[in-house]
Short mmCIF file of N, CA and C in Angstrom, two decimals:
data_model
loop_
_atom_site.label_atom_id
_atom_site.label_comp_id
_atom_site.label_asym_id
_atom_site.label_seq_id
_atom_site.Cartn_x
_atom_site.Cartn_y
_atom_site.Cartn_z
N MET A 117 3.41 -2.51 39.33
CA MET A 117 1.99 -2.25 39.30
C MET A 117 1.39 -2.90 38.06
N ALA A 118 0.32 -3.64 38.23
CA ALA A 118 -0.34 -4.33 37.12
C ALA A 118 -1.20 -3.36 36.32
N ALA A 119 -1.28 -3.62 35.03
CA ALA A 119 -2.09 -2.78 34.15
C ALA A 119 -3.57 -3.07 34.40
N ASP A 120 -4.38 -2.03 34.32
CA ASP A 120 -5.83 -2.18 34.46
C ASP A 120 -6.38 -2.61 33.11
N THR A 121 -6.65 -3.89 32.96
CA THR A 121 -7.10 -4.40 31.66
C THR A 121 -8.56 -4.09 31.39
N HIS A 122 -9.20 -3.32 32.26
CA HIS A 122 -10.57 -2.88 32.02
C HIS A 122 -10.61 -1.58 31.24
N THR A 123 -9.44 -1.00 30.98
CA THR A 123 -9.38 0.22 30.18
C THR A 123 -8.71 -0.11 28.84
N ILE A 124 -8.98 0.70 27.86
CA ILE A 124 -8.37 0.50 26.55
C ILE A 124 -6.85 0.59 26.65
N GLY A 125 -6.36 1.59 27.36
CA GLY A 125 -4.93 1.76 27.50
C GLY A 125 -4.26 0.62 28.24
N GLY A 126 -4.91 0.13 29.28
CA GLY A 126 -4.36 -0.99 30.03
C GLY A 126 -4.30 -2.25 29.20
N ARG A 127 -5.35 -2.48 28.45
CA ARG A 127 -5.39 -3.65 27.58
C ARG A 127 -4.34 -3.53 26.49
N LEU A 128 -4.19 -2.34 25.94
CA LEU A 128 -3.19 -2.09 24.92
C LEU A 128 -1.79 -2.40 25.45
N LEU A 129 -1.50 -1.95 26.66
CA LEU A 129 -0.21 -2.19 27.29
C LEU A 129 0.07 -3.68 27.42
N VAL A 130 -0.90 -4.42 27.93
CA VAL A 130 -0.73 -5.86 28.11
C VAL A 130 -0.49 -6.56 26.78
N LEU A 131 -1.30 -6.24 25.78
CA LEU A 131 -1.15 -6.88 24.47
C LEU A 131 0.20 -6.55 23.85
N ARG A 132 0.61 -5.31 23.95
CA ARG A 132 1.89 -4.88 23.37
C ARG A 132 3.04 -5.62 24.05
N GLN A 133 3.02 -5.69 25.37
CA GLN A 133 4.09 -6.35 26.10
C GLN A 133 4.13 -7.86 25.83
N ARG A 134 2.97 -8.48 25.72
CA ARG A 134 2.92 -9.92 25.41
C ARG A 134 3.56 -10.23 24.07
N ARG A 135 3.48 -9.28 23.16
CA ARG A 135 4.07 -9.47 21.84
C ARG A 135 5.52 -9.01 21.78
N GLY A 136 6.03 -8.51 22.90
CA GLY A 136 7.41 -8.09 22.96
C GLY A 136 7.72 -6.85 22.15
N MET A 137 6.71 -6.00 21.98
CA MET A 137 6.88 -4.79 21.18
C MET A 137 7.13 -3.57 22.07
N THR A 138 7.92 -2.65 21.56
CA THR A 138 8.07 -1.36 22.23
C THR A 138 6.94 -0.45 21.76
N GLN A 139 6.76 0.65 22.45
CA GLN A 139 5.77 1.63 22.00
C GLN A 139 6.13 2.15 20.61
N GLN A 140 7.41 2.33 20.36
CA GLN A 140 7.84 2.82 19.05
C GLN A 140 7.54 1.81 17.95
N GLN A 141 7.75 0.54 18.22
CA GLN A 141 7.45 -0.48 17.22
C GLN A 141 5.96 -0.53 16.92
N LEU A 142 5.14 -0.41 17.96
CA LEU A 142 3.69 -0.39 17.75
C LEU A 142 3.29 0.84 16.95
N ALA A 143 3.89 1.96 17.26
CA ALA A 143 3.62 3.19 16.50
C ALA A 143 3.99 3.01 15.03
N ASP A 144 5.15 2.43 14.78
CA ASP A 144 5.59 2.21 13.40
C ASP A 144 4.66 1.28 12.64
N HIS A 145 4.20 0.23 13.30
CA HIS A 145 3.32 -0.75 12.64
C HIS A 145 1.90 -0.24 12.46
N SER A 146 1.45 0.63 13.33
CA SER A 146 0.06 1.08 13.29
C SER A 146 -0.13 2.43 12.60
N GLY A 147 0.93 3.22 12.54
CA GLY A 147 0.79 4.57 12.00
C GLY A 147 0.24 5.55 13.03
N ILE A 148 0.11 5.12 14.27
CA ILE A 148 -0.35 5.97 15.36
C ILE A 148 0.87 6.52 16.07
N SER A 149 0.84 7.77 16.46
CA SER A 149 2.02 8.35 17.09
C SER A 149 2.33 7.68 18.42
N VAL A 150 3.62 7.62 18.72
CA VAL A 150 4.05 7.03 19.98
C VAL A 150 3.49 7.84 21.16
N GLY A 151 3.30 9.13 20.97
CA GLY A 151 2.71 9.97 22.01
C GLY A 151 1.29 9.56 22.37
N ILE A 152 0.50 9.24 21.36
CA ILE A 152 -0.88 8.79 21.60
C ILE A 152 -0.86 7.44 22.31
N ILE A 153 0.00 6.54 21.86
CA ILE A 153 0.10 5.22 22.50
C ILE A 153 0.51 5.38 23.95
N ARG A 154 1.49 6.22 24.21
CA ARG A 154 1.96 6.45 25.58
C ARG A 154 0.83 7.02 26.45
N LYS A 155 0.11 8.01 25.93
CA LYS A 155 -0.98 8.61 26.71
C LYS A 155 -2.09 7.60 26.99
N LEU A 156 -2.40 6.75 26.04
CA LEU A 156 -3.41 5.72 26.26
C LEU A 156 -2.98 4.77 27.36
N GLU A 157 -1.74 4.28 27.25
CA GLU A 157 -1.24 3.31 28.22
C GLU A 157 -1.12 3.91 29.62
N GLN A 158 -0.83 5.19 29.72
CA GLN A 158 -0.67 5.83 31.02
C GLN A 158 -1.99 6.36 31.58
N GLY A 159 -3.07 6.19 30.82
CA GLY A 159 -4.37 6.64 31.29
C GLY A 159 -4.59 8.13 31.16
N GLN A 160 -3.73 8.82 30.43
CA GLN A 160 -3.88 10.26 30.24
C GLN A 160 -4.88 10.58 29.14
N ARG A 161 -5.25 9.57 28.38
CA ARG A 161 -6.23 9.75 27.31
C ARG A 161 -7.22 8.61 27.43
N GLN A 162 -8.48 8.94 27.58
CA GLN A 162 -9.51 7.92 27.82
C GLN A 162 -10.29 7.56 26.56
N SER A 163 -10.55 8.53 25.72
CA SER A 163 -11.35 8.25 24.52
C SER A 163 -10.43 7.99 23.33
N VAL A 164 -10.91 7.12 22.46
CA VAL A 164 -10.13 6.72 21.30
C VAL A 164 -11.05 6.69 20.09
N ARG A 165 -10.58 7.25 18.99
CA ARG A 165 -11.36 7.21 17.75
C ARG A 165 -11.36 5.80 17.19
N LEU A 166 -12.42 5.45 16.51
CA LEU A 166 -12.54 4.13 15.90
C LEU A 166 -11.39 3.88 14.93
N GLU A 167 -10.98 4.89 14.20
CA GLU A 167 -9.88 4.76 13.25
C GLU A 167 -8.58 4.39 13.96
N THR A 168 -8.38 4.94 15.15
CA THR A 168 -7.19 4.65 15.94
C THR A 168 -7.22 3.20 16.40
N LEU A 169 -8.35 2.76 16.91
CA LEU A 169 -8.48 1.36 17.35
C LEU A 169 -8.27 0.40 16.19
N THR A 170 -8.80 0.74 15.04
CA THR A 170 -8.64 -0.11 13.86
C THR A 170 -7.18 -0.21 13.46
N ALA A 171 -6.48 0.92 13.46
CA ALA A 171 -5.06 0.91 13.10
C ALA A 171 -4.24 0.10 14.09
N LEU A 172 -4.56 0.22 15.38
CA LEU A 172 -3.86 -0.56 16.39
C LEU A 172 -4.14 -2.05 16.22
N ALA A 173 -5.37 -2.40 15.94
CA ALA A 173 -5.72 -3.81 15.72
C ALA A 173 -4.99 -4.39 14.52
N HIS A 174 -4.84 -3.62 13.48
CA HIS A 174 -4.16 -4.10 12.27
C HIS A 174 -2.65 -4.23 12.49
N ALA A 175 -2.12 -3.56 13.49
CA ALA A 175 -0.68 -3.65 13.78
C ALA A 175 -0.29 -5.04 14.27
N TRP A 176 -1.23 -5.79 14.81
CA TRP A 176 -0.92 -7.12 15.34
C TRP A 176 -0.86 -8.17 14.23
N THR A 177 -1.38 -7.84 13.06
CA THR A 177 -1.41 -8.84 11.98
C THR A 177 -0.22 -8.75 11.09
#
């Protein structure tokens, strides 16, 4: 099943996989819990704080 890249979680999943990262690696690099990352990617959490998005964005650098 393809990720829905129109959602934050779907986009996060695609970006993470393209970089060859596990959820745990992304959590370690961003300081965001793996549980939050998992919920976002699975669509169980729809809203995201700006601080969370910023931390995730900084994990790619």
